[in-house]
Amino acid sequence: MTIESFKSLRWTDYFLYTILDPRELYRMVKQKDPDPFVLSFTIPVAYSIFAILTMSLTGKESNFFYHKMSYGWILIFIYTLSKIIIYSSLIDITAQFFGYRGNIKEIITLYNFSLFPELFFLPVVYTFVTIDFAPSFFYILFSIVFLIWQVMILTQSFSEMHSIDFNKSLFILILPVVLIGLIFFMIAVLLIILAVGFIA
Amino acid sequence: MDKQRKIMTAILALLALIAVIAVIDISLKIDKKSKSDLKLTLRDFGQGIEIVRVEGPIEMSDNTRAFGMSQGAEGVIKQLNDIEKNSNIKGVVVRINSPGGTVAATQEIYEKIWKLRKKNIITVASMGDVAASGGYYVASACNYIMANYGTITGSIGVISYSPNLKRLFDKLGIEMNVIKSGKYKDILSSHRDITPMEKTLIQEMIDQSYHKFVKDIALGRNMNQDDILPIADGRVMNGETALNNKLIDQLGTFEDAIIKAKELASLDPDAPVYEHNVSPFKEILESMKNIFFGRFSVNKELFYNLDRIEYR
């Protein structure tokens, strides 16, 4: 992204359409004007910092906060990045399994932008912490709300990407999560059986 | 469109501003909290006293130590060794909450405290719920002993026991094949009755440990053994009775013990009190250890001989 395109503020359209019209977001991602791939990674970076701040606001303040802000955010960023790459790869594999073309770069970009509403989680929680009105309850409530919002953005943009309806898009996005959940559940069951057998 | 872009930029700038405000806000809260903590603890450097805790059954250390951490008597002795080397520690408050334990482990702690006492490091024992038998043995090494009214103490004596499962084995038709190098190698075996000779041997050992116990208490308390013997029959007593029998010096709380230690060590009342903190990570490891190994400890007590003599 050149300084000219930065000054033109065209890059802000990505953020704008993430909130207003995720389908338009995908069309912009496809046009690559300006190239959104690198820009999209500013969101996971900001998301990691905002996540630490939100947790720190609701938790007990201690000097550990400075460790969280210095080293902690790097760890959360690495975790978020790994999650983005792994989940995007799984979505791409699932899409190809159902006969759609694969494009991991676009999926990663869309996933990054879908995290954008999560940044509003901080001001919302901050408000409830400041007025001291059930911050823990609203923390949980809004974490669910923002997660649903994120899924909606990803589903709509993914639907536009492969020109499929919303339900099918949602199915492809959820399938890897269900499969991973099932695998982990089975591992947990096997470990419990193993542990019980070992103790007995 | 241009207007929308400017609004979006403003929103992004606002988000960044909120993040900065949050960082400042949290930092200020931490700073405020640290200052209030400072007021409570006053200074935390210089000459002071240290707290050593003897809690639970006293054992050398079990073989299920998590990540090589010192526990039991070894952990206490390690802490006392550190105190010995630290010129800033002028007194020790030994907080005891123990029903006793194995002879060797208890004697090691006693000897270590006695060594500190000889080096003019003031030692004050503070008894919690229970400081009986081995717990009292450890306390007796200190310069000064304090207990609460309701502290259970005393129980001066030695015990060794093993279950006799012979009749149960007979009923179940179980026979033990024992191949041994000497006739007493399977002494205190649970699958057979104890012989009179074996009983005599164990009794001798118990008597020796008992005499050592009484002798050490007399030494620590600066009393005659004859004054201790009438109450050294295994009886338990509360703090008040212990005071009447001169087993303790004063009734008082843990805080009183700290004040007394500072007084005896000629330290200022606001002298720092150090305590060896166990990190939360260590605590998690410890609790994990108890979860995984707790069951095996029960098994060991039920099915194997307890070839040990205890101050309990």
CSV table of C-alpha atoms in Angstrom, one decimal, chain B:
chain,number,residue,atom,x,y,z
B,1,MET,CA,-18.2,8.1,0.1
B,2,ASP,CA,-15.4,10.4,1.2
B,3,LYS,CA,-17.5,11.4,4.2
B,4,GLN,CA,-18.0,7.7,5.1
B,5,ARG,CA,-14.2,7.1,4.9
B,6,LYS,CA,-13.6,10.0,7.2
B,7,ILE,CA,-16.1,8.6,9.7
B,8,MET,CA,-14.5,5.2,9.5
B,9,THR,CA,-11.1,6.8,10.2
B,10,ALA,CA,-12.5,8.7,13.1
B,11,ILE,CA,-14.0,5.4,14.5
B,12,LEU,CA,-10.6,3.7,14.1
B,13,ALA,CA,-8.9,6.6,15.8
B,14,LEU,CA,-11.5,6.5,18.6
B,15,LEU,CA,-10.8,2.8,19.1
B,16,ALA,CA,-7.1,3.5,19.4
B,17,LEU,CA,-7.8,6.3,21.9
B,18,ILE,CA,-10.0,4.0,24.0
B,19,ALA,CA,-7.2,1.5,24.1
B,20,VAL,CA,-4.7,4.1,25.2
B,21,ILE,CA,-7.1,5.3,27.9
B,22,ALA,CA,-7.6,1.8,29.1
B,23,VAL,CA,-3.9,1.2,29.4
B,24,ILE,CA,-3.5,4.5,31.4
B,25,ASP,CA,-6.5,3.6,33.5
B,26,ILE,CA,-5.3,0.2,34.4
B,27,SER,CA,-1.8,1.5,35.1
B,28,LEU,CA,-3.1,4.1,37.4
B,29,LYS,CA,-5.2,1.6,39.3
B,30,ILE,CA,-2.2,-0.7,39.7
B,31,ASP,CA,-0.1,2.3,40.9
B,32,LYS,CA,-2.8,3.3,43.4
B,33,LYS,CA,-3.1,-0.3,44.7
B,34,SER,CA,0.7,-0.7,45.1
B,35,LYS,CA,0.8,2.5,47.1
B,36,SER,CA,-1.9,1.3,49.5
B,37,ASP,CA,-0.1,-2.0,49.8
B,38,LEU,CA,3.0,-0.2,50.8
B,39,LYS,CA,1.2,1.6,53.6
B,40,LEU,CA,0.1,-1.7,55.1
B,41,THR,CA,3.4,-3.6,54.8
B,42,LEU,CA,5.6,-0.6,55.6
B,43,ARG,CA,9.2,-1.5,54.8
B,44,ASP,CA,10.1,-4.9,53.5
B,45,PHE,CA,13.9,-4.9,53.8
B,46,GLY,CA,16.5,-4.9,56.5
B,47,GLN,CA,16.7,-6.9,59.8
B,48,GLY,CA,13.5,-8.8,60.6
B,49,ILE,CA,12.0,-12.1,61.5
B,50,GLU,CA,10.9,-15.0,59.2
B,51,ILE,CA,8.0,-17.3,59.5
B,52,VAL,CA,8.6,-21.0,59.1
B,53,ARG,CA,5.5,-23.3,58.8
B,54,VAL,CA,5.4,-26.9,60.0
B,55,GLU,CA,2.1,-28.2,58.8
B,56,GLY,CA,0.5,-31.6,58.6
B,57,PRO,CA,2.2,-34.9,59.5
B,58,ILE,CA,5.9,-34.5,59.8
B,59,GLU,CA,7.8,-36.7,57.4
B,60,MET,CA,11.2,-36.4,55.8
B,61,SER,CA,9.7,-36.1,52.4
B,62,ASP,CA,7.8,-38.5,50.3
B,63,ASN,CA,9.0,-40.0,47.0
B,64,THR,CA,6.2,-38.3,45.1
B,65,ARG,CA,7.7,-34.8,45.1
B,66,ALA,CA,6.5,-32.8,42.2
B,67,PHE,CA,9.4,-31.5,40.0
B,68,GLY,CA,11.9,-32.1,42.8
B,69,MET,CA,10.5,-29.5,45.2
B,70,SER,CA,11.5,-29.9,48.8
B,71,GLN,CA,8.7,-30.9,51.1
B,72,GLY,CA,8.1,-32.1,54.6
B,73,ALA,CA,11.0,-31.9,57.1
B,74,GLU,CA,13.5,-31.5,54.3
B,75,GLY,CA,11.7,-28.4,53.1
B,76,VAL,CA,11.5,-26.9,56.6
B,77,ILE,CA,15.2,-27.7,57.2
B,78,LYS,CA,16.1,-26.1,53.8
B,79,GLN,CA,14.3,-22.9,54.9
B,80,LEU,CA,16.0,-22.9,58.3
B,81,ASN,CA,19.4,-23.3,56.5
B,82,ASP,CA,18.6,-20.3,54.4
B,83,ILE,CA,17.7,-18.4,57.6
B,84,GLU,CA,21.0,-19.4,59.2
B,85,LYS,CA,22.9,-17.9,56.3
B,86,ASN,CA,20.9,-14.7,56.1
B,87,SER,CA,22.3,-12.1,58.5
B,88,ASN,CA,19.1,-10.0,58.2
B,89,ILE,CA,17.0,-12.6,60.0
B,90,LYS,CA,17.3,-12.1,63.7
B,91,GLY,CA,14.3,-14.2,64.7
B,92,VAL,CA,12.1,-17.1,63.6
B,93,VAL,CA,8.5,-17.7,64.3
B,94,VAL,CA,7.8,-21.4,63.8
B,95,ARG,CA,4.1,-21.8,63.1
B,96,ILE,CA,3.2,-25.4,64.0
B,97,ASN,CA,0.0,-27.1,63.0
B,98,SER,CA,0.9,-30.7,63.1
B,99,PRO,CA,-0.2,-33.9,64.9
B,100,GLY,CA,3.4,-35.2,64.9
B,101,GLY,CA,5.2,-37.5,62.6
B,102,THR,CA,8.1,-39.8,62.1
B,103,VAL,CA,10.9,-39.9,64.7
B,104,ALA,CA,13.8,-39.1,62.4
B,105,ALA,CA,12.1,-36.2,60.6
B,106,THR,CA,11.0,-34.6,63.9
B,107,GLN,CA,14.4,-34.9,65.4
B,108,GLU,CA,16.0,-33.3,62.4
B,109,ILE,CA,13.8,-30.3,62.6
B,110,TYR,CA,14.4,-30.1,66.4
B,111,GLU,CA,18.2,-30.2,66.0
B,112,LYS,CA,18.1,-27.6,63.3
B,113,ILE,CA,16.0,-25.2,65.4
B,114,TRP,CA,18.3,-25.9,68.4
B,115,LYS,CA,21.3,-25.0,66.2
B,116,LEU,CA,19.7,-21.7,65.3
B,117,ARG,CA,19.0,-21.1,69.0
B,118,LYS,CA,22.6,-21.7,69.9
B,119,LYS,CA,23.6,-19.1,67.2
B,120,ASN,CA,21.5,-16.5,69.1
B,121,ILE,CA,18.7,-16.5,66.5
B,122,ILE,CA,15.5,-16.1,68.5
B,123,THR,CA,13.0,-18.8,67.9
B,124,VAL,CA,9.4,-18.6,68.9
B,125,ALA,CA,6.9,-21.4,68.4
B,126,SER,CA,3.3,-20.5,67.7
B,127,MET,CA,0.9,-23.3,67.9
B,128,GLY,CA,-2.2,-23.5,65.6
B,129,ASP,CA,-5.0,-26.0,65.9
B,130,VAL,CA,-2.8,-28.9,66.8
B,131,ALA,CA,0.8,-29.2,67.9
B,132,ALA,CA,0.8,-32.6,69.5
B,133,SER,CA,3.6,-35.2,70.0
B,134,GLY,CA,6.1,-34.5,67.3
B,135,GLY,CA,4.5,-31.1,66.8
B,136,TYR,CA,5.3,-30.3,70.4
B,137,TYR,CA,8.8,-31.9,70.1
B,138,VAL,CA,9.6,-29.3,67.4
B,139,ALA,CA,8.2,-26.5,69.5
B,140,SER,CA,10.2,-27.5,72.5
B,141,ALA,CA,13.4,-26.5,70.6
B,142,CYS,CA,12.3,-22.9,70.5
B,143,ASN,CA,13.2,-20.2,73.0
B,144,TYR,CA,9.6,-19.3,73.6
B,145,ILE,CA,6.4,-21.2,73.0
B,146,MET,CA,2.9,-19.7,72.5
B,147,ALA,CA,-0.3,-21.5,72.0
B,148,ASN,CA,-4.0,-20.6,71.8
B,149,TYR,CA,-6.5,-21.5,74.5
B,150,GLY,CA,-7.9,-24.2,72.2
B,151,THR,CA,-4.7,-25.6,70.8
B,152,ILE,CA,-4.4,-29.3,71.2
B,153,THR,CA,-0.9,-30.1,72.4
B,154,GLY,CA,0.9,-32.6,74.6
B,155,SER,CA,0.6,-36.2,73.5
B,156,ILE,CA,4.2,-36.8,74.5
B,157,GLY,CA,4.9,-40.3,73.6
B,158,VAL,CA,5.9,-42.7,70.8
B,159,ILE,CA,3.8,-45.1,68.9
B,160,SER,CA,4.2,-47.8,66.3
B,161,TYR,CA,1.4,-49.9,64.9
B,162,SER,CA,0.6,-52.3,62.2
B,163,PRO,CA,-2.7,-54.1,61.4
B,164,ASN,CA,-3.0,-57.7,62.2
B,165,LEU,CA,-4.8,-59.2,59.2
B,166,LYS,CA,-4.0,-62.8,60.0
B,167,ARG,CA,-7.6,-63.9,60.7
B,168,LEU,CA,-8.8,-62.1,57.5
B,169,PHE,CA,-6.1,-63.8,55.5
B,170,ASP,CA,-7.2,-67.2,57.0
B,171,LYS,CA,-10.8,-66.5,56.2
B,172,LEU,CA,-9.9,-65.7,52.6
B,173,GLY,CA,-7.5,-68.6,52.3
B,174,ILE,CA,-4.5,-66.4,51.6
B,175,GLU,CA,-1.0,-67.5,52.6
B,176,MET,CA,2.1,-65.3,52.3
B,177,ASN,CA,5.3,-66.9,51.0
B,178,VAL,CA,8.1,-65.2,53.0
B,179,ILE,CA,11.7,-65.9,52.3
B,180,LYS,CA,13.9,-63.9,54.7
B,181,SER,CA,17.5,-63.5,55.6
B,182,GLY,CA,16.9,-63.2,59.4
B,183,LYS,CA,14.1,-64.1,61.8
B,184,TYR,CA,13.1,-60.5,62.4
B,185,LYS,CA,13.2,-59.4,58.8
B,186,ASP,CA,9.4,-59.5,58.6
B,187,ILE,CA,8.8,-57.9,61.9
B,188,LEU,CA,5.4,-56.1,62.2
B,189,SER,CA,4.1,-58.2,59.3
B,190,SER,CA,0.3,-57.9,58.9
B,191,HIS,CA,-0.2,-61.5,57.9
B,192,ARG,CA,0.8,-63.1,61.2
B,193,ASP,CA,0.7,-62.5,65.0
B,194,ILE,CA,3.6,-60.6,66.5
B,195,THR,CA,5.9,-62.8,68.6
B,196,PRO,CA,6.8,-61.9,72.3
B,197,MET,CA,10.4,-61.4,71.3
B,198,GLU,CA,9.5,-59.1,68.4
B,199,LYS,CA,7.3,-57.2,70.7
B,200,THR,CA,10.2,-56.8,73.2
B,201,LEU,CA,12.4,-55.5,70.4
B,202,ILE,CA,9.9,-52.9,69.2
B,203,GLN,CA,9.2,-51.9,72.8
B,204,GLU,CA,12.9,-51.3,73.4
B,205,MET,CA,13.1,-49.1,70.4
B,206,ILE,CA,10.0,-47.2,71.4
B,207,ASP,CA,11.3,-46.7,74.9
B,208,GLN,CA,14.6,-45.3,73.6
B,209,SER,CA,12.8,-42.9,71.3
B,210,TYR,CA,10.5,-41.9,74.2
B,211,HIS,CA,13.5,-41.2,76.6
B,212,LYS,CA,15.1,-39.1,73.9
B,213,PHE,CA,11.9,-37.2,73.4
B,214,VAL,CA,11.6,-36.4,77.1
B,215,LYS,CA,15.3,-35.6,77.4
B,216,ASP,CA,15.1,-33.1,74.5
B,217,ILE,CA,11.9,-31.5,75.8
B,218,ALA,CA,13.6,-31.0,79.2
B,219,LEU,CA,16.6,-29.5,77.5
B,220,GLY,CA,14.6,-27.2,75.3
B,221,ARG,CA,12.3,-26.1,78.2
B,222,ASN,CA,15.1,-25.9,80.7
B,223,MET,CA,13.2,-28.3,83.0
B,224,ASN,CA,13.9,-31.5,84.9
B,225,GLN,CA,13.0,-34.7,83.2
B,226,ASP,CA,11.2,-35.7,86.4
B,227,ASP,CA,8.9,-32.8,86.1
B,228,ILE,CA,7.9,-33.8,82.6
B,229,LEU,CA,7.5,-37.6,83.1
B,230,PRO,CA,4.2,-37.4,85.0
B,231,ILE,CA,2.5,-35.7,82.1
B,232,ALA,CA,4.5,-37.5,79.4
B,233,ASP,CA,2.1,-40.4,79.2
B,234,GLY,CA,0.5,-39.6,75.9
B,235,ARG,CA,-2.2,-37.3,77.2
B,236,VAL,CA,-3.4,-34.5,75.1
B,237,MET,CA,-4.2,-31.1,76.6
B,238,ASN,CA,-5.4,-27.7,75.6
B,239,GLY,CA,-3.3,-24.5,75.7
B,240,GLU,CA,-4.4,-23.5,79.1
B,241,THR,CA,-3.5,-26.9,80.7
B,242,ALA,CA,-0.2,-26.9,78.8
B,243,LEU,CA,0.6,-23.5,80.4
B,244,ASN,CA,-0.2,-24.8,83.9
B,245,ASN,CA,2.1,-27.7,83.2
B,246,LYS,CA,4.8,-25.3,82.0
B,247,LEU,CA,4.9,-27.0,78.5
B,248,ILE,CA,4.3,-23.5,77.0
B,249,ASP,CA,5.3,-20.0,78.1
B,250,GLN,CA,2.3,-17.9,77.2
B,251,LEU,CA,-1.2,-18.1,75.7
B,252,GLY,CA,-1.4,-16.0,72.5
B,253,THR,CA,-2.1,-15.8,68.9
B,254,PHE,CA,0.1,-16.0,65.9
B,255,GLU,CA,0.4,-12.2,65.8
B,256,ASP,CA,1.4,-12.2,69.5
B,257,ALA,CA,4.1,-14.7,68.6
B,258,ILE,CA,5.4,-12.3,65.9
B,259,ILE,CA,5.4,-9.4,68.3
B,260,LYS,CA,7.2,-11.5,71.0
B,261,ALA,CA,9.8,-12.7,68.5
B,262,LYS,CA,10.6,-9.0,67.6
B,263,GLU,CA,10.8,-8.1,71.2
B,264,LEU,CA,13.1,-11.0,72.1
B,265,ALA,CA,15.3,-10.2,69.0
B,266,SER,CA,15.4,-6.5,70.1
B,267,LEU,CA,13.9,-5.4,66.8
B,268,ASP,CA,11.6,-2.4,66.2
B,269,PRO,CA,7.9,-3.2,66.3
B,270,ASP,CA,7.7,-2.3,62.6
B,271,ALA,CA,10.6,-4.6,61.6
B,272,PRO,CA,9.8,-6.6,58.5
B,273,VAL,CA,8.3,-10.1,58.7
B,274,TYR,CA,9.4,-12.3,55.9
B,275,GLU,CA,7.6,-15.3,54.7
B,276,HIS,CA,8.8,-17.8,52.1
B,277,ASN,CA,6.0,-17.6,49.5
B,278,VAL,CA,4.9,-20.6,47.6
B,279,SER,CA,4.2,-19.6,44.0
B,280,PRO,CA,0.7,-20.3,42.6
B,281,PHE,CA,2.4,-22.6,40.0
B,282,LYS,CA,4.0,-24.6,42.8
B,283,GLU,CA,0.6,-24.8,44.6
B,284,ILE,CA,-1.0,-26.1,41.4
B,285,LEU,CA,1.7,-28.8,41.1
B,286,GLU,CA,1.2,-29.7,44.7
B,287,SER,CA,-2.5,-30.1,44.3
B,288,MET,CA,-2.0,-32.1,41.1
B,289,LYS,CA,0.4,-34.3,43.0
B,290,ASN,CA,-2.2,-34.9,45.8
B,291,ILE,CA,-4.8,-35.8,43.2
B,292,PHE,CA,-2.7,-38.3,41.4
B,293,PHE,CA,-0.8,-39.8,44.3
B,294,GLY,CA,-3.3,-39.4,47.1
B,295,ARG,CA,-5.0,-42.8,46.4
B,296,PHE,CA,-1.7,-44.7,46.4
B,297,SER,CA,-0.9,-43.3,49.8
B,298,VAL,CA,-4.1,-44.8,51.1
B,299,ASN,CA,-3.4,-48.1,49.5
B,300,LYS,CA,0.1,-48.1,51.1
B,301,GLU,CA,-1.4,-47.6,54.6
B,302,LEU,CA,-4.0,-50.3,54.1
B,303,PHE,CA,-2.0,-53.1,52.6
B,304,TYR,CA,1.6,-52.7,53.5
B,305,ASN,CA,3.3,-52.6,56.9
B,306,LEU,CA,4.0,-49.3,58.4
B,307,ASP,CA,7.6,-50.1,59.4
B,308,ARG,CA,8.0,-46.8,61.2
B,309,ILE,CA,7.9,-45.4,64.7
B,310,GLU,CA,6.1,-42.1,65.2
B,311,TYR,CA,5.9,-39.3,67.6
B,312,ARG,CA,2.1,-39.1,67.3
